[in-house]
PDB file of C-alpha atoms and ligand atoms in Angstrom:
ATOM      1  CA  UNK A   1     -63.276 130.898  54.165  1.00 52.00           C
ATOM      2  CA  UNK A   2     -61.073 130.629  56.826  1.00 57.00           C
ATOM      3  CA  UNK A   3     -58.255 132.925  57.700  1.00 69.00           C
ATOM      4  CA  UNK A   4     -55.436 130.260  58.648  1.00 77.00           C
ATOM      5  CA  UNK A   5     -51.902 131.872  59.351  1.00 87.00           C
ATOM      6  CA  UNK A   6     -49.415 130.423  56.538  1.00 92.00           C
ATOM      7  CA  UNK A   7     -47.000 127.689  57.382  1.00 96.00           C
ATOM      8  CA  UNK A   8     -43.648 129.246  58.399  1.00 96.00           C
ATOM      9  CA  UNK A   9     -40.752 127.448  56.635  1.00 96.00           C
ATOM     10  CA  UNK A  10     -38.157 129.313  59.180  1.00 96.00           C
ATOM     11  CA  UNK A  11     -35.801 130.545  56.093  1.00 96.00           C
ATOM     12  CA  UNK A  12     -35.347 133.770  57.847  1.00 95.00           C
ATOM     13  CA  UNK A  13     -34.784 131.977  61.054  1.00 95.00           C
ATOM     14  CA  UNK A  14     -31.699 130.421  59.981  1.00 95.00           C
ATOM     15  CA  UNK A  15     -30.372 134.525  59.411  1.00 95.00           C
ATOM     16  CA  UNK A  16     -31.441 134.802  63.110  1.00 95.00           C
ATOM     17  CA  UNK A  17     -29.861 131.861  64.532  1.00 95.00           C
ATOM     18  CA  UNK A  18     -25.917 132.583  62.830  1.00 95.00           C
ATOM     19  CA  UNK A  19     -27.045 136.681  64.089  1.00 95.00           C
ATOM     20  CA  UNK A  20     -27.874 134.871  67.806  1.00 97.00           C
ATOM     21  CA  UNK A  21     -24.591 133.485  67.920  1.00 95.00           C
ATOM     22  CA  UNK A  22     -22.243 135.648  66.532  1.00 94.00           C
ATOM     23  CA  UNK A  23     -23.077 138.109  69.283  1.00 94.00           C
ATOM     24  CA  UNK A  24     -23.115 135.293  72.062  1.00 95.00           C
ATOM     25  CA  UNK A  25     -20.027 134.688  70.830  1.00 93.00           C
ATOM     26  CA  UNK A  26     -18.704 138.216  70.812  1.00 90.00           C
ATOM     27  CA  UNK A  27     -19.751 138.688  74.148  1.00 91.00           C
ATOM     28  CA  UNK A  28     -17.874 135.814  74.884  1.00 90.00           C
ATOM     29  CA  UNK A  29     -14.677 137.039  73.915  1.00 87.00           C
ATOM     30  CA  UNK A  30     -15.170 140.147  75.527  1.00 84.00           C
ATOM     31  CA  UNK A  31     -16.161 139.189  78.818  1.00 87.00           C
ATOM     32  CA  UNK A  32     -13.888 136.443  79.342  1.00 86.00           C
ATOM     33  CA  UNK A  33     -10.807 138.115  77.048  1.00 78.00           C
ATOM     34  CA  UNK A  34      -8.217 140.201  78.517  1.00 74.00           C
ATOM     35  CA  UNK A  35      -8.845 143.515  79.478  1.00 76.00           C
ATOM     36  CA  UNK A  36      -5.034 144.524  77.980  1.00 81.00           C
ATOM     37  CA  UNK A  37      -5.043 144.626  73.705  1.00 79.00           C
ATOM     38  CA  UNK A  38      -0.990 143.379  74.144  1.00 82.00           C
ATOM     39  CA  UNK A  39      -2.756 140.556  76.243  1.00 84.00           C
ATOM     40  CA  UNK A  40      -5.756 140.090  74.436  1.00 82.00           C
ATOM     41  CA  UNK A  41      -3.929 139.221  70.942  1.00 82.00           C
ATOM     42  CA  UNK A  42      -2.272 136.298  72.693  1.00 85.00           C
ATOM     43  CA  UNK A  43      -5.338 135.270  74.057  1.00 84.00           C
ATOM     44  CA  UNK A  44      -7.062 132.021  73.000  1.00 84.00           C
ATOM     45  CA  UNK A  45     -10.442 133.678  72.612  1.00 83.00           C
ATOM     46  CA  UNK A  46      -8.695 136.032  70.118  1.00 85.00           C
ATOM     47  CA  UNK A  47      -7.478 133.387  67.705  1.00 87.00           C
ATOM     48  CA  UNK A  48     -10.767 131.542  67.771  1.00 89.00           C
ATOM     49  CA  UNK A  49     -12.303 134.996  66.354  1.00 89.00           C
ATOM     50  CA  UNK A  50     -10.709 134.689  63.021  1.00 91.00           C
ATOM     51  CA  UNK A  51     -12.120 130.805  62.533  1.00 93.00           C
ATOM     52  CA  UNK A  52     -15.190 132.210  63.697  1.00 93.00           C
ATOM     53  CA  UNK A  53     -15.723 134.828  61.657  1.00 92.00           C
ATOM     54  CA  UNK A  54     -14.582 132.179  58.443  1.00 95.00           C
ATOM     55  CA  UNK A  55     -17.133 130.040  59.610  1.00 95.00           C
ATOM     56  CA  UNK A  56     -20.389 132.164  60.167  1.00 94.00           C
ATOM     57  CA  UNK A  57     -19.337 133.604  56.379  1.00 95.00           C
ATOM     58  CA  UNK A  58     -19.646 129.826  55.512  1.00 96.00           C
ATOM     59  CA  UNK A  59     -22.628 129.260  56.757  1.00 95.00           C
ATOM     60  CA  UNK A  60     -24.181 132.315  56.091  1.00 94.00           C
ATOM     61  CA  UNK A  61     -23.416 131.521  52.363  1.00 94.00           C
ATOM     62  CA  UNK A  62     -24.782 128.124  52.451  1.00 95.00           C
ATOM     63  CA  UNK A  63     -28.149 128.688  54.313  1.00 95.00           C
ATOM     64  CA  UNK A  64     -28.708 131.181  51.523  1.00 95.00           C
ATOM     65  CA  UNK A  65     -28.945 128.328  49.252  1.00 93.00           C
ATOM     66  CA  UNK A  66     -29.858 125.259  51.025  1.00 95.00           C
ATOM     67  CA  UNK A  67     -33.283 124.812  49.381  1.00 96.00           C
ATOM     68  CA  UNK A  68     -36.533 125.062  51.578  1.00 95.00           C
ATOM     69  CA  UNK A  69     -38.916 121.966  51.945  1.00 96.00           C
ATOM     70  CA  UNK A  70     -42.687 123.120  50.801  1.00 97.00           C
ATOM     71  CA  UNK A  71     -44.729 122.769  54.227  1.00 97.00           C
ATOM     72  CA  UNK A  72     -47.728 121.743  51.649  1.00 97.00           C
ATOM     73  CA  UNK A  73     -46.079 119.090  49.616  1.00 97.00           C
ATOM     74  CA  UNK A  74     -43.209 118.555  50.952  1.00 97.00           C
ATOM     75  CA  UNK A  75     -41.330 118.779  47.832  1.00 97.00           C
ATOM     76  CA  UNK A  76     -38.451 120.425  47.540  1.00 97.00           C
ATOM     77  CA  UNK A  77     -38.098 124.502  46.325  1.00 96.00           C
ATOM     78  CA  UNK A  78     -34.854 126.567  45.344  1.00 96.00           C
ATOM     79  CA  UNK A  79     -34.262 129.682  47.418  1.00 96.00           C
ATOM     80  CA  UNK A  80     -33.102 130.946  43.926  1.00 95.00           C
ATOM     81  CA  UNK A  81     -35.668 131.583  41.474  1.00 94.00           C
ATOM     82  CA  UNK A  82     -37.823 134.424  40.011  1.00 95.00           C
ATOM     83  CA  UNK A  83     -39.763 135.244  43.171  1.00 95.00           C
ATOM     84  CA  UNK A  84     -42.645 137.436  43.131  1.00 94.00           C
ATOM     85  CA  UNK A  85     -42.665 140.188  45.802  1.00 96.00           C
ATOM     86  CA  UNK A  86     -45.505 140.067  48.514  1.00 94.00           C
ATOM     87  CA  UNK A  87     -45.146 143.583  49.038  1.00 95.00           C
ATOM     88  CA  UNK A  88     -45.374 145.466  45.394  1.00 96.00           C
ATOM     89  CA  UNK A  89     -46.824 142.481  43.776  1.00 95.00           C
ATOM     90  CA  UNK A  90     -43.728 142.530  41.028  1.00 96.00           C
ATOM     91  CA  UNK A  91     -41.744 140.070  39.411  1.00 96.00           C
ATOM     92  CA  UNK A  92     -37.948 140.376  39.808  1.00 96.00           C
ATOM     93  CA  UNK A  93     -37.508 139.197  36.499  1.00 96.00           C
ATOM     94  CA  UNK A  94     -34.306 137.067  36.609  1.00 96.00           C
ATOM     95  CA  UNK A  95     -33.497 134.843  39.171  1.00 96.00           C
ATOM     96  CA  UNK A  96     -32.685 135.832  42.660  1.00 96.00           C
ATOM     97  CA  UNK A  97     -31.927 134.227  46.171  1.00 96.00           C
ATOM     98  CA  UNK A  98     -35.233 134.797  48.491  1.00 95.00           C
ATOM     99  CA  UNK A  99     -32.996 136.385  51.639  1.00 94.00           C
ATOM    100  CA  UNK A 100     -32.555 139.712  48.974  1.00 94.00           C
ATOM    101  CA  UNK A 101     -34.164 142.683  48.815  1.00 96.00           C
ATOM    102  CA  UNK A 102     -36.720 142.888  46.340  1.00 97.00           C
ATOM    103  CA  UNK A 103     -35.108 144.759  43.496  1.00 97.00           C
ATOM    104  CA  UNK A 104     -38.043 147.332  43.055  1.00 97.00           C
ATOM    105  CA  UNK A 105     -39.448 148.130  47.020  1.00 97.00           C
ATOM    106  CA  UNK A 106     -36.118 147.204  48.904  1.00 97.00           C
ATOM    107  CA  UNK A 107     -38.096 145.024  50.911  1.00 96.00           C
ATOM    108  CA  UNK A 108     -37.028 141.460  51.801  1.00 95.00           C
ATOM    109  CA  UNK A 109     -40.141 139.212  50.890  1.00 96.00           C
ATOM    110  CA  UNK A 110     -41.870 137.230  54.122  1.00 95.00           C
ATOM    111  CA  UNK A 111     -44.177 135.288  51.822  1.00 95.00           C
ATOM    112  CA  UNK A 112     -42.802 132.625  49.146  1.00 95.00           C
ATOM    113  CA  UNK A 113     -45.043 130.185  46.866  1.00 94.00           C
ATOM    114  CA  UNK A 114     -44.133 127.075  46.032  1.00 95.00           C
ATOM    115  CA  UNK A 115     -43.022 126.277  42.749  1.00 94.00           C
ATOM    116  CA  UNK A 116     -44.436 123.072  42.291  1.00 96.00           C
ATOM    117  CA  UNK A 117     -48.409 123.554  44.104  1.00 97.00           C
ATOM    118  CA  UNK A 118     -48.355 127.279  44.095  1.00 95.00           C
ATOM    119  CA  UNK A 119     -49.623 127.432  47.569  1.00 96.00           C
ATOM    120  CA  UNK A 120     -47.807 130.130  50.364  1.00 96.00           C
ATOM    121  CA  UNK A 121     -45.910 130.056  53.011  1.00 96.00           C
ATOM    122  CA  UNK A 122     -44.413 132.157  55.434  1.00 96.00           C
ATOM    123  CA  UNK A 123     -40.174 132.724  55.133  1.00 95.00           C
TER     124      UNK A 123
HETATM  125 ZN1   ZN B 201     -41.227 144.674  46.046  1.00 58.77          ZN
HETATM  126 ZN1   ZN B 202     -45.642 122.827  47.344  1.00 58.77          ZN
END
């Protein structure tokens, strides 16, 4: 049988990606804010931070539950259901979002199955 490496779906990614640009954007407002905190509250790069901030939250909330696409079949599969943990091999045993920990090893779980052809893939 041959050892294939598991389709990635990139849920985790998305995590990354808002992570990747909230610090480019706090850079941002550091290097080109001004050096002065009187200053620096009147600054446009100051106001922007609040909307920012609002926005990642957002975001951060919604790619939790936009639903993954199963590489295999291409139907669609909840991020929120009664995953099984790659790393103990336990149930969670009421539904959960698949960016959580897993309720009995802490660990978040890299490896999802599909609930509609039970195959893997990679988070
Ligand atoms: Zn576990
Ligand atoms: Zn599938």
């Amino acid at each position: 049988m041959e050892d294939k490496p598991l389709p990635n779906v990139f849920f985790h990614f998305r995590f990354k990606f808002l992570a990747v640009t909230a610090i480019a954007f706090l850079f941002y407002i550091i290097l080109t804010g001004a050096s002065e905190i009187e200053k620096f509250a009147d600054s446009p790069q100051f106001k922007l931070m609040g909307p920012f901030f609002i926005f990642s939250g957002i975001l951060f909330l919604l790619f939790r539950k936009v639903p993954i696409k199963c590489p295999h079949c291409h139907k669609i599969v909840s991020t929120k259901k009664d995953w099984t943990c790659p790393n103990c091999g336990k149930s969670q045993g009421k539904e959960r979002i698949l960016a959580d920990k897993c309720l009995h090893c802490r660990q978040v779980p890299d490896i999802a199955s599909c609930t509609h052809c039970k195959k893997e893939f990679r988070l």
